[in-house]
Short mmCIF file of C-alpha atoms and ligand atoms in Angstrom, two decimals:
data_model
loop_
_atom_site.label_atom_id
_atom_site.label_comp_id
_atom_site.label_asym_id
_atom_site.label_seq_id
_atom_site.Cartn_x
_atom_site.Cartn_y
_atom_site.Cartn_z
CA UNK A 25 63.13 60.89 122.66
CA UNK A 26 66.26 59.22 121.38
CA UNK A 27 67.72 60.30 118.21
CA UNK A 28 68.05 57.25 115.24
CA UNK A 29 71.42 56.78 114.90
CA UNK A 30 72.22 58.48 111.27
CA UNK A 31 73.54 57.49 108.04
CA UNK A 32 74.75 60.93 107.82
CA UNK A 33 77.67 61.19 105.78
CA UNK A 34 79.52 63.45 107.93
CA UNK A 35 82.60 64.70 106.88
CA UNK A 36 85.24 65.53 109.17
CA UNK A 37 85.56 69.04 109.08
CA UNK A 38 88.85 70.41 106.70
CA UNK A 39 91.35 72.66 107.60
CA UNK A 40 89.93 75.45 106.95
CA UNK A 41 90.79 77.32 104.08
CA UNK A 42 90.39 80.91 102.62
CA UNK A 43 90.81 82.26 99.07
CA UNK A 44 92.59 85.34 99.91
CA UNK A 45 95.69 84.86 97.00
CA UNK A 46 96.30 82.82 94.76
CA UNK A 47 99.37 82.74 96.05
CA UNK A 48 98.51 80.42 99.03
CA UNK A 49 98.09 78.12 96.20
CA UNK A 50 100.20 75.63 94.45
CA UNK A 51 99.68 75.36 90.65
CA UNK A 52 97.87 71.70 91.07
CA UNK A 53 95.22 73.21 93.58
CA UNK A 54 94.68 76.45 90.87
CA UNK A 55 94.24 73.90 88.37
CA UNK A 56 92.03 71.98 90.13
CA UNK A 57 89.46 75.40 90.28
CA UNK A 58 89.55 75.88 86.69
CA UNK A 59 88.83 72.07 86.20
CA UNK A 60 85.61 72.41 87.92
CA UNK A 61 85.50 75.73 86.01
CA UNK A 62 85.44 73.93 82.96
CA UNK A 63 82.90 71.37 84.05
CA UNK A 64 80.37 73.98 85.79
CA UNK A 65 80.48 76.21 82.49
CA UNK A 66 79.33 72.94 80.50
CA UNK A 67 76.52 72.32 82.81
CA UNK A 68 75.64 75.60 82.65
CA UNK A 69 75.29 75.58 79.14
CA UNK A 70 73.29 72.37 79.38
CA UNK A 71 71.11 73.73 82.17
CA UNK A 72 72.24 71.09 83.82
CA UNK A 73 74.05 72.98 86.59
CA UNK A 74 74.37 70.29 90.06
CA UNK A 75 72.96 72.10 92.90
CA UNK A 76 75.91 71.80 94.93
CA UNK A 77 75.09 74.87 97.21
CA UNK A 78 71.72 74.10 98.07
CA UNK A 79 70.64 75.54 101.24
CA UNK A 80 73.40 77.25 101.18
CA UNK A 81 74.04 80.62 101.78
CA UNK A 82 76.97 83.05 101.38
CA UNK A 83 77.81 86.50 103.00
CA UNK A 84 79.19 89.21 100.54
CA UNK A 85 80.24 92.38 102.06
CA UNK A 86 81.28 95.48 99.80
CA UNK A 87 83.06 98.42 100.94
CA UNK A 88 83.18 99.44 97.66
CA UNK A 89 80.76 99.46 94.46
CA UNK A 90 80.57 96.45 92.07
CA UNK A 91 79.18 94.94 89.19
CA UNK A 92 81.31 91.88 87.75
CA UNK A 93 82.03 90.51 90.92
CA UNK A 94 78.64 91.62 93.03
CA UNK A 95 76.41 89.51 89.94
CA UNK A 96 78.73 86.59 89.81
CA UNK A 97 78.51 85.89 92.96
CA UNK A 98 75.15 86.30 93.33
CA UNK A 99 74.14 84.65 90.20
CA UNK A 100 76.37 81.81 91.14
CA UNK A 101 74.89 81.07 94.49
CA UNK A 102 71.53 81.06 92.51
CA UNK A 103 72.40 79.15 90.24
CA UNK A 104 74.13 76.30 92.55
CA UNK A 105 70.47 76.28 94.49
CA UNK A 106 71.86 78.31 97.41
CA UNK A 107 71.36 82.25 98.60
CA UNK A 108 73.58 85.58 98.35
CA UNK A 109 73.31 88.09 100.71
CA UNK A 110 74.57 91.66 99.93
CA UNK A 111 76.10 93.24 102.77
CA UNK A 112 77.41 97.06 102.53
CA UNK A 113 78.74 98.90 105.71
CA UNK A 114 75.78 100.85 105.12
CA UNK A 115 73.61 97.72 106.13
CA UNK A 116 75.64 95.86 108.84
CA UNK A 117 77.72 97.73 111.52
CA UNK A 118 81.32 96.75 110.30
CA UNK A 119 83.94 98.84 111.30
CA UNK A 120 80.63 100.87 113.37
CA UNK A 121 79.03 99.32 116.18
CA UNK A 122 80.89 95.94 115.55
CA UNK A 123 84.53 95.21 115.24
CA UNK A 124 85.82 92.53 112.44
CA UNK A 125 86.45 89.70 114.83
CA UNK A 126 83.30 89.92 116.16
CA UNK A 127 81.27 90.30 113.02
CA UNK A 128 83.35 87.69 111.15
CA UNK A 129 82.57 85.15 114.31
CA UNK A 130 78.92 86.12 113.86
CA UNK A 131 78.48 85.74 110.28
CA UNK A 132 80.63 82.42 110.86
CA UNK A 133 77.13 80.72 112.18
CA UNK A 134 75.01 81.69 109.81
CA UNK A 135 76.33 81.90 106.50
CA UNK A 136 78.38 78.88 104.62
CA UNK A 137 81.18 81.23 103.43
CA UNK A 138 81.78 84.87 103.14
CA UNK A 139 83.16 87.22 100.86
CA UNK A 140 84.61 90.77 100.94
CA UNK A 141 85.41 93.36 98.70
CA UNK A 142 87.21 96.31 101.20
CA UNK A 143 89.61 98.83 100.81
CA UNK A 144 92.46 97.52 103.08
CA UNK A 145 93.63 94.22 102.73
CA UNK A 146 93.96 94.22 106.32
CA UNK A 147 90.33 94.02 106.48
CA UNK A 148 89.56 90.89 104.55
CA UNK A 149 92.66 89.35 106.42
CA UNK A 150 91.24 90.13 109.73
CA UNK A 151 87.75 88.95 108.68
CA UNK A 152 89.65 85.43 107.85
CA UNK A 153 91.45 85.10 110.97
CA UNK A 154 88.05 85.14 113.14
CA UNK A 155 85.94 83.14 110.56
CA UNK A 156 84.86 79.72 111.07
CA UNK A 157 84.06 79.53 107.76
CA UNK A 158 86.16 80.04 104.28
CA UNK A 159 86.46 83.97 103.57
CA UNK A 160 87.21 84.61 99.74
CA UNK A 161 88.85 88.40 98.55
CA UNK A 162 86.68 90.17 96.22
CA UNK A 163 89.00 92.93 95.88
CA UNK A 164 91.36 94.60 98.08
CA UNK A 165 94.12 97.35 97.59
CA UNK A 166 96.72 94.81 96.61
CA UNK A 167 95.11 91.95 95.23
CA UNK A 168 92.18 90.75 92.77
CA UNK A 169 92.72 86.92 92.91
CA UNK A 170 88.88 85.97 92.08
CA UNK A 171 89.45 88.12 88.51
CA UNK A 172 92.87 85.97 88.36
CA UNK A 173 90.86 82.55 88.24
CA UNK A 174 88.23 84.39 85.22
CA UNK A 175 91.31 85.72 83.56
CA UNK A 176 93.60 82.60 83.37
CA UNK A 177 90.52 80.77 81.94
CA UNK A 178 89.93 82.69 79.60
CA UNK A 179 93.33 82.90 78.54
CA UNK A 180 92.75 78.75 78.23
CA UNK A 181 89.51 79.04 76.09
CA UNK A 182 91.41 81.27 73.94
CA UNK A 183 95.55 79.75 73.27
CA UNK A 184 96.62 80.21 70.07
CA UNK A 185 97.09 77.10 68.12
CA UNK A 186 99.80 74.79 69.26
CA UNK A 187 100.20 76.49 72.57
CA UNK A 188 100.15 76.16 76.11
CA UNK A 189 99.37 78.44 78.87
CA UNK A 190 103.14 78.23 79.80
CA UNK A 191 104.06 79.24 76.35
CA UNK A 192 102.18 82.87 76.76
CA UNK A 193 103.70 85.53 76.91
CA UNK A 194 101.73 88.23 78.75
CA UNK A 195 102.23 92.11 78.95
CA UNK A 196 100.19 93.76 81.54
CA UNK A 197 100.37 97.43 80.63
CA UNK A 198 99.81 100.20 83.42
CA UNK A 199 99.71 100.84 86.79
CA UNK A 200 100.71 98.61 89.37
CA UNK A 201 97.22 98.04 90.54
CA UNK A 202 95.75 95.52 91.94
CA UNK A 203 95.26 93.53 89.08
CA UNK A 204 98.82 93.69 88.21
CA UNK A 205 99.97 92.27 91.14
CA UNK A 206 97.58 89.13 91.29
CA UNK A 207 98.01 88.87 87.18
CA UNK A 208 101.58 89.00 87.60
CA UNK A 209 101.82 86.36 90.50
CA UNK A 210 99.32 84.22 88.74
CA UNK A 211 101.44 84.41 85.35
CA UNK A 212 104.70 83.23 86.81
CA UNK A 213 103.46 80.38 88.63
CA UNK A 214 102.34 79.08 85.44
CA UNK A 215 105.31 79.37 83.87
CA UNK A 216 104.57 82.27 81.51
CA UNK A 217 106.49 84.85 80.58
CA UNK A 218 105.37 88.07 81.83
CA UNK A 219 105.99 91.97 81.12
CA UNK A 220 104.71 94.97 83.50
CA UNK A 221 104.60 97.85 81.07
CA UNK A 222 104.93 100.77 82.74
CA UNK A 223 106.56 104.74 83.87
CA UNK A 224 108.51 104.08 87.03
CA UNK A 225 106.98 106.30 89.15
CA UNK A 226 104.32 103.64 89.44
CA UNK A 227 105.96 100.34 88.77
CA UNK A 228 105.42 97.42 90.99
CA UNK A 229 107.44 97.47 94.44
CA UNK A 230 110.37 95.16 94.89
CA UNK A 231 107.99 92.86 97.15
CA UNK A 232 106.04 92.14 93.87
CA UNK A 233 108.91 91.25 91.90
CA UNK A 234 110.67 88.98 94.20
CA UNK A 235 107.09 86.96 94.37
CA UNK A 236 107.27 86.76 90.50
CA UNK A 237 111.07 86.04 90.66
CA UNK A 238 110.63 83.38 93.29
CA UNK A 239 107.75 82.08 91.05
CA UNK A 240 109.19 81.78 88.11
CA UNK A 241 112.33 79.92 89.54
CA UNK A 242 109.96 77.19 90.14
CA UNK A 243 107.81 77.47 87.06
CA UNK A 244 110.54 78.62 84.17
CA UNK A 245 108.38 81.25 83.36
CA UNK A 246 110.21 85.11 83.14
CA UNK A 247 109.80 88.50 84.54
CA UNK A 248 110.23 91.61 82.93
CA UNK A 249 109.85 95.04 84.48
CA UNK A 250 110.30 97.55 81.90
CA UNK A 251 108.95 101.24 80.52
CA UNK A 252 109.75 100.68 77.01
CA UNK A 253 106.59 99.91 75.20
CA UNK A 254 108.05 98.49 72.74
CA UNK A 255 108.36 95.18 74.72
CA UNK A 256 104.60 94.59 73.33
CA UNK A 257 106.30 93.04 70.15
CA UNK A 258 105.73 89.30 70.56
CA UNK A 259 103.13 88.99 73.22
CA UNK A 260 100.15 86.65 72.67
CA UNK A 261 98.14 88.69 75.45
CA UNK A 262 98.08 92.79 76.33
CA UNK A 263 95.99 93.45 79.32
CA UNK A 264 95.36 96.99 80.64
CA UNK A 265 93.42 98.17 83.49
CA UNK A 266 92.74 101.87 85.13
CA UNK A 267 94.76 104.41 85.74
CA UNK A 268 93.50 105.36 89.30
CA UNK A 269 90.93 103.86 91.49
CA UNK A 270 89.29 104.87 94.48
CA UNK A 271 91.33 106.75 97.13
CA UNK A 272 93.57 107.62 94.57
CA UNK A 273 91.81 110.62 93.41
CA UNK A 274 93.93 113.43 94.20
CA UNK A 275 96.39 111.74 92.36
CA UNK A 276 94.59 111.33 89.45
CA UNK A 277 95.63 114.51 87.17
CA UNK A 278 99.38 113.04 87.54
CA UNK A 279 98.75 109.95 86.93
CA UNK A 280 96.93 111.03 83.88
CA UNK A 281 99.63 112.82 82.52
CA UNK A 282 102.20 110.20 83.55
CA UNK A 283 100.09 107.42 81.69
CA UNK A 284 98.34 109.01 78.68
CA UNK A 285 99.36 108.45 75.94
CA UNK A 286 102.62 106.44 76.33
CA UNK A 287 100.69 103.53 78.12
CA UNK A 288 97.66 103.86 76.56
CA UNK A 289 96.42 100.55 74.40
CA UNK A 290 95.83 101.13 70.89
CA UNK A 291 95.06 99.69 68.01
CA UNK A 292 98.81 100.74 67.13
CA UNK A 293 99.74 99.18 69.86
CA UNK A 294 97.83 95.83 69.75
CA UNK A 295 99.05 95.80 65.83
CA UNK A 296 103.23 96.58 66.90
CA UNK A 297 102.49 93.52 69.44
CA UNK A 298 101.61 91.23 66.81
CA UNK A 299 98.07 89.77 64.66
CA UNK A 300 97.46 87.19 67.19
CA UNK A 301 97.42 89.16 70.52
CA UNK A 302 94.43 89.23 72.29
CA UNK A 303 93.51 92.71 74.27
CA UNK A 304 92.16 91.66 77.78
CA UNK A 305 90.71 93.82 80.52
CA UNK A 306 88.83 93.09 83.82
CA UNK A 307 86.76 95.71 83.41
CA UNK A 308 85.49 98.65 83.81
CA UNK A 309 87.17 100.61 81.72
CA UNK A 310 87.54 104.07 80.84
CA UNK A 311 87.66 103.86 76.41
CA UNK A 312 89.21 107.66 76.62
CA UNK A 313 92.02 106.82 79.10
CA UNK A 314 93.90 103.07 79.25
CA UNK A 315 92.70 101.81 76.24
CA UNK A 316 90.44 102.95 73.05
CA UNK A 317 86.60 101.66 72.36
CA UNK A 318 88.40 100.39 69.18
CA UNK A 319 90.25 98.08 70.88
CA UNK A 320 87.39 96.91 72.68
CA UNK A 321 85.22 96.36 70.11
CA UNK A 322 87.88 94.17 68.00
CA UNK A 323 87.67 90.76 67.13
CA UNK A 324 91.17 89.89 69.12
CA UNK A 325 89.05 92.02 72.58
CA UNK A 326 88.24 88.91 74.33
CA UNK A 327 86.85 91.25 77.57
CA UNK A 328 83.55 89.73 77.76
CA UNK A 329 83.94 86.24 77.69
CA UNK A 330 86.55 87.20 80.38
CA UNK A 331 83.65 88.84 81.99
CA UNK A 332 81.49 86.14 81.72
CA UNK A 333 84.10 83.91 83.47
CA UNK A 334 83.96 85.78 86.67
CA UNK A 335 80.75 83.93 86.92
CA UNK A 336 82.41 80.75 86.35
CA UNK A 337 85.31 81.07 88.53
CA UNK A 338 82.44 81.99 91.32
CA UNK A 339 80.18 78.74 90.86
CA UNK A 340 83.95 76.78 91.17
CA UNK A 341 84.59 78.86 94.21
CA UNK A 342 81.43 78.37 95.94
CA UNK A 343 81.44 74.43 95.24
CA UNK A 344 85.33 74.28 95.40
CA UNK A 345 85.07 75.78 99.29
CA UNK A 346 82.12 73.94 100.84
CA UNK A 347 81.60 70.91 99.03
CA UNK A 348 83.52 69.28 101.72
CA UNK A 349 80.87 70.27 104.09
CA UNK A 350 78.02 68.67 102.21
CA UNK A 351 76.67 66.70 105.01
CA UNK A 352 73.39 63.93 103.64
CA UNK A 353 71.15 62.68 106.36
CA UNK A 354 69.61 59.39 106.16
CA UNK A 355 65.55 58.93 105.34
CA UNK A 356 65.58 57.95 109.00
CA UNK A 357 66.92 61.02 110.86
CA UNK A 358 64.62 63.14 108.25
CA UNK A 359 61.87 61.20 109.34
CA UNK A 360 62.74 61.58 112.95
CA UNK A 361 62.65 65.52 112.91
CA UNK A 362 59.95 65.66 110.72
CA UNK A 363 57.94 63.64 113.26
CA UNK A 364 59.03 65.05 115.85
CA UNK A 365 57.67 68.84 114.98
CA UNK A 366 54.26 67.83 113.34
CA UNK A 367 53.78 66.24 116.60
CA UNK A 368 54.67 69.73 118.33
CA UNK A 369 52.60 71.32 115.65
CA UNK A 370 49.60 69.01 116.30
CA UNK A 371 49.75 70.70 120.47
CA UNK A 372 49.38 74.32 118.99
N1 CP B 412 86.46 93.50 87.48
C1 CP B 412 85.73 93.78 88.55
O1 CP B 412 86.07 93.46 89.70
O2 CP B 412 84.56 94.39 88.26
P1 CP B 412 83.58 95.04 89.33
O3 CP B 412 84.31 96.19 89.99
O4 CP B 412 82.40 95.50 88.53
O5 CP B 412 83.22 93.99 90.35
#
């Protein structure tokens, strides 16, 4: 039997793209994400959502625990009219039976994009170099570029009055964690001006600051690299965010001692940095350690509306990645399969 010729709208397949820094970005294409940020968060609101991943499905693998970015995702997908599957090593063979290439290649032909939250950036790299399909970083010892998208955003929804994102001034405060890093890549190419905060021991390597350097060339926004607190005076935005994380336990009583109290955010320090800042954090986070449950709790903590956006910046990601994909047959091929198996069901 011959097929109908279709009325498929059958996009020529994209490069191929994956979402593994923002860095692979220009500032347009970011922008262009938190447009449909915008836009998905209204429908949301509306209950109006577009099911844009319908039949969809995407594959989410954790190496390491979650709750922000395991529920976004999930609830996205859901929410787009698609499906999330939750993948932990202790449920697939990664890095087991199977090698990356191979399971990347596999989950390439079943699932409409992937995701991965691993300890080695290596990993998620690797899993994108086999993939036929886009491969987004949920997390990875260097970089947290899905929290970048929720945090920027937020920072949006919540300028002071008569500013623009390129007239922040942001202070990360803390460790050079993986946050840091994305936050202060993110930052730069927006033309903000940015401060790490923090004991040199752990400041950012020179890699980092040459990105942010390079960035802000091209964006006229500024670095700073400083451990003089005091540089909080003036900044519209203080973020903090742990002071160890997993793997880094043995180092943890040092660190402690090397961060608490001087880095610690206070109330103090929120007030020395000025009545407008806003106290942001991607959460979770520790209220006896990098920052107090006071600042949490105050009306310039705008935490979780940030958190809220990771579920935002998740339903832009998912449409943002495989819209181009979207393929609509005509009545006539739908007819023709449909046929053409209750026939085959009729011989049973
Ligand atoms: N901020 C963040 O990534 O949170 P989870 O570790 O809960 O996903």
């Amino acid at each position: 039997m011959k097929l109908p010729s279709s009325t498929a709208t059958n996009l020529e397949k994209p490069q191929l793209k994956h979402f593994l820094k923002t860095q692979d970005y220009t500032k347009e294409e970011l922008t262009e994400i938190f447009d449909l940020m915008a836009m998905l968060k209204e429908a949301r609101k509306a209950n109006a959502v577009p099911q844009l991943f319908k039949g969809k499905s995407i594959g989410m693998i954790f190496e390491q625990p979650s709750t922000r970015t395991r529920v976004s995702f999930e609830t996205a997908a859901t929410i787009l009219g698609g499906h999330a599957l939750f993948l932990s090593p202790k449920d697939i063979h990664l890095g087991g039976k199977e090698n990356i290439a191979d399971t990347s290649r596999v989950l390439s032909r079943m699932v409409d994009i992937m995701m991965a939250r691993v300890d080695d950036h290596k990993t998620v790299a690797d899993l994108a170099k086999h993939a036929t399909v886009p491969v987004i970083n949920g997390l990875c010892d260097w970089l947290h570029p899905t929290q970048m998208m929720a945090d920027v955003f937020t920072m949006m929804e919540h300028l002071p009055e008569g500013k623009e994102l390129s007239d922040l001034t942001v202070a990360f405060v803390g460790d050079a964690t993986n946050v840091a890093s994305s936050l202060m890549f993110i930052c730069t190419k927006f033309g903000m001006n940015y401060k790490h905060i923090g004991p040199k021991k752990y400041q950012p390597p020179q890699s980092w600051v040459d990105t942010a350097l390079e960035n802000c060339k091209l964006s006229g926004g500024s670095f700073t690299l400083t451990e003089d607190t005091e540089e909080v005076k003036g900044c519209d935005v203080l973020v903090a965010d742990s002071f160890y994380w997993f793997g880094q336990e043995d180092e943890k009583e040092d660190r402690l001692s090397t961060f608490i109290p001087k880095y610690v955010i206070t109330q103090e320090m929120m007030d020395k940095a000025g009545p407008e800042c806003q106290f942001m954090h991607c959460l979770p986070a520790n209220d006896s350690r990098e920052c107090t449950r006071e600042v949490m709790e105050s009306p310039r903590s705008v935490i979780f509306d940030e958190a809220e956006n990771r579920l935002t910046a998740q339903m832009a990601l998912l449409v943002y990645f495989t819209h181009k994909d979207i393929v609509i047959p005509s009545e006539e091929t739908v007819k023709f399969h449909e046929d053409k198996i209750e026939n085959f069901l009729k011989t049973l």
